[in-house]
XYZ file of N, CA and C in Angstrom:
270
model
N 77.864 17.118 296.315
C 76.480 17.005 295.897
C 76.396 17.208 294.388
N 75.583 16.365 293.766
C 75.320 16.466 292.329
C 74.468 17.704 292.067
N 74.918 18.546 291.123
C 74.205 19.791 290.830
C 73.479 19.782 289.485
N 73.872 18.898 288.578
C 73.210 18.857 287.283
C 74.161 18.430 286.189
N 73.690 18.528 284.987
C 74.488 18.173 283.813
C 75.183 19.418 283.308
N 76.498 19.359 283.228
C 77.300 20.480 282.732
C 77.187 20.565 281.210
N 77.493 19.443 280.543
C 77.311 19.411 279.094
C 77.202 17.985 278.596
N 76.619 17.867 277.402
C 76.453 16.597 276.712
C 77.176 16.726 275.385
N 77.987 15.715 275.044
C 78.703 15.725 273.775
C 78.207 14.561 272.917
N 77.873 14.875 271.670
C 77.371 13.895 270.725
C 78.335 13.825 269.550
N 78.836 12.621 269.265
C 79.723 12.398 268.131
C 78.882 12.164 266.882
N 79.254 12.844 265.804
C 78.485 12.764 264.560
C 79.424 12.529 263.379
N 78.888 11.933 262.331
C 79.671 11.685 261.121
C 79.742 12.923 260.234
N 78.690 13.724 260.230
C 78.601 14.907 259.367
C 78.094 16.072 260.204
N 78.997 16.912 260.646
C 78.614 17.983 261.565
C 77.651 18.987 260.927
N 77.798 19.242 259.634
C 76.891 20.209 258.985
C 75.460 19.682 258.980
N 75.288 18.399 258.694
C 73.945 17.803 258.721
C 73.409 17.785 260.153
N 74.274 17.471 261.116
C 73.849 17.445 262.515
C 73.443 18.838 262.989
N 74.201 19.853 262.592
C 73.848 21.225 262.973
C 72.466 21.579 262.440
N 72.185 21.236 261.207
C 70.864 21.531 260.647
C 69.769 20.839 261.448
N 70.005 19.585 261.844
C 69.022 18.834 262.623
C 68.843 19.444 264.016
N 69.933 19.768 264.692
C 69.831 20.310 266.047
C 69.341 21.747 266.058
N 69.556 22.493 264.988
C 68.965 23.842 264.898
C 67.440 23.756 264.982
N 66.882 22.749 264.331
C 65.426 22.560 264.365
C 64.992 22.073 265.746
N 65.693 21.071 266.275
C 65.322 20.505 267.576
C 65.386 21.559 268.674
N 66.459 22.355 268.685
C 66.687 23.321 269.757
C 66.141 24.716 269.456
N 65.680 24.939 268.230
C 65.180 26.253 267.799
C 66.229 27.337 267.990
N 67.474 27.018 267.682
C 68.552 28.000 267.762
C 69.754 27.525 266.955
N 70.601 28.485 266.639
C 71.869 28.209 265.957
C 72.929 27.912 267.019
N 74.039 27.269 266.643
C 75.117 27.074 267.617
C 75.646 28.433 268.094
N 76.039 28.492 269.361
C 76.628 29.714 269.906
C 78.071 29.875 269.465
N 78.738 28.762 269.216
C 80.109 28.821 268.722
C 80.428 27.561 267.938
N 81.419 27.716 267.071
C 81.900 26.598 266.261
C 83.412 26.641 266.276
N 84.032 25.479 266.118
C 85.477 25.431 266.106
C 85.992 24.339 265.200
N 87.261 24.482 264.853
C 87.928 23.474 264.041
C 89.385 23.447 264.473
N 89.869 22.242 264.753
C 91.248 22.065 265.183
C 91.775 20.793 264.524
N 92.532 20.966 263.457
C 93.014 19.800 262.725
C 91.862 19.050 262.099
N 91.694 17.794 262.481
C 90.634 16.964 261.911
C 89.328 17.053 262.688
N 89.323 17.773 263.819
C 88.133 17.851 264.667
C 87.349 19.135 264.418
N 86.023 18.973 264.307
C 85.106 20.104 264.168
C 84.101 20.021 265.308
N 83.757 21.176 265.878
C 82.795 21.209 266.971
C 81.767 22.316 266.762
N 80.629 22.118 267.375
C 79.586 23.147 267.434
C 78.987 23.077 268.828
N 78.863 24.240 269.480
C 78.349 24.325 270.848
C 77.024 25.070 270.872
N 76.084 24.500 271.597
C 74.806 25.144 271.864
C 74.741 25.428 273.359
N 74.624 26.690 273.728
C 74.428 27.037 275.131
C 72.944 26.901 275.440
N 72.643 26.101 276.440
C 71.266 25.875 276.870
C 71.053 26.574 278.208
N 69.868 26.511 278.728
C 69.554 27.278 279.931
C 70.472 26.933 281.105
N 70.682 25.655 281.379
C 71.498 25.263 282.529
C 72.645 24.332 282.156
N 72.884 24.140 280.882
C 73.956 23.256 280.428
C 74.276 23.593 278.975
N 75.051 22.741 278.343
C 75.365 22.956 276.929
C 75.396 21.627 276.198
N 75.280 21.712 274.897
C 75.326 20.557 274.012
C 76.443 20.799 273.013
N 77.307 19.815 272.854
C 78.404 19.909 271.891
C 78.238 18.810 270.852
N 78.344 19.198 269.594
C 78.434 18.234 268.498
C 79.895 18.157 268.102
N 80.402 16.952 267.868
C 81.806 16.796 267.508
C 81.940 15.793 266.361
N 82.761 16.183 265.388
C 83.103 15.324 264.255
C 84.627 15.286 264.185
N 85.197 14.093 264.100
C 86.648 13.974 263.932
C 86.910 12.998 262.802
N 87.550 13.483 261.748
C 87.795 12.667 260.566
C 89.021 11.763 260.687
N 89.728 11.834 261.815
C 90.875 10.963 262.045
C 90.375 9.660 262.669
N 90.439 8.536 261.938
C 89.916 7.282 262.482
C 90.698 6.765 263.692
N 91.879 7.309 263.939
C 92.684 6.878 265.088
C 92.470 7.744 266.324
N 91.743 8.847 266.196
C 91.469 9.709 267.354
C 90.438 9.010 268.249
N 90.326 9.440 269.496
C 89.296 8.843 270.358
C 87.886 8.940 269.767
N 87.539 10.094 269.211
C 86.209 10.249 268.604
C 86.098 9.359 267.366
N 87.149 9.306 266.553
C 87.141 8.455 265.360
C 86.962 6.983 265.703
N 87.640 6.521 266.733
C 87.489 5.124 267.164
C 86.078 4.871 267.695
N 85.548 5.837 268.446
C 84.173 5.721 268.941
C 83.198 5.620 267.767
N 83.401 6.458 266.758
C 82.522 6.438 265.579
C 82.591 5.091 264.862
N 83.782 4.530 264.729
C 83.898 3.251 264.012
C 83.244 2.110 264.795
N 83.245 2.200 266.128
C 82.610 1.161 266.948
C 81.096 1.310 267.003
N 80.610 2.548 267.050
C 79.196 2.775 267.360
C 78.397 3.429 266.240
N 79.080 4.086 265.309
C 78.379 4.853 264.291
C 77.997 6.246 264.758
N 78.344 6.574 266.013
C 78.061 7.908 266.550
C 77.001 7.865 267.622
N 76.781 9.015 268.207
C 75.779 9.133 269.257
C 76.364 9.764 270.499
N 75.763 9.474 271.631
C 76.184 10.062 272.893
C 77.627 9.669 273.179
N 78.502 10.667 273.231
C 79.929 10.420 273.446
C 80.267 10.539 274.924
N 79.815 11.582 275.575
C 79.961 11.670 277.026
C 79.029 12.722 277.605
N 78.840 12.601 278.920
C 78.049 13.552 279.690
C 78.935 14.041 280.821
N 79.109 15.341 280.916
C 79.878 15.931 282.015
C 78.905 16.400 283.085
N 79.145 15.959 284.312
C 78.270 16.300 285.421
C 78.863 17.435 286.243
N 77.996 18.233 286.820
C 78.420 19.305 287.718
C 78.189 18.810 289.140
N 79.268 18.769 289.922
C 79.168 18.301 291.307
C 80.090 19.129 292.177
N 79.667 19.350 293.415
C 80.518 20.066 294.369
C 81.781 19.263 294.659
N 81.614 17.970 294.868
C 82.731 17.073 295.159
C 82.507 15.781 294.380
N 83.269 15.568 293.307
C 83.076 14.340 292.531
C 83.221 13.075 293.382
N 84.182 13.061 294.292
C 84.383 11.875 295.134
C 83.162 11.587 295.983
N 82.607 12.614 296.624
C 81.422 12.417 297.452
C 80.200 12.053 296.605
N 80.089 12.639 295.426
C 78.953 12.342 294.552
C 78.979 10.883 294.119
N 80.156 10.384 293.761
C 80.275 8.972 293.366
C 79.947 8.064 294.561
N 80.414 8.437 295.741
C 80.128 7.645 296.937
C 78.629 7.596 297.238
N 77.939 8.706 297.003
C 76.483 8.740 297.242
C 75.782 7.809 296.283
């Protein structure tokens, strides 16, 4: 059974600018931030899910390729389900 949205990830070109924008939209600061090589992330914990902003400066990474094709935006949505197979079948 589908239970809800676990998290939403948004790919951005400039994570600092995106953080400033989402701080206003969500009325909160990120709960955590990270950096691993060329990838930077910021996580917002929401009431029943989370929002992740991601910037990757490597044009060959999956996020980098997505950015070059689309300019950024919704990268993926993770769903919470008891059984993914049954949820897809439904």
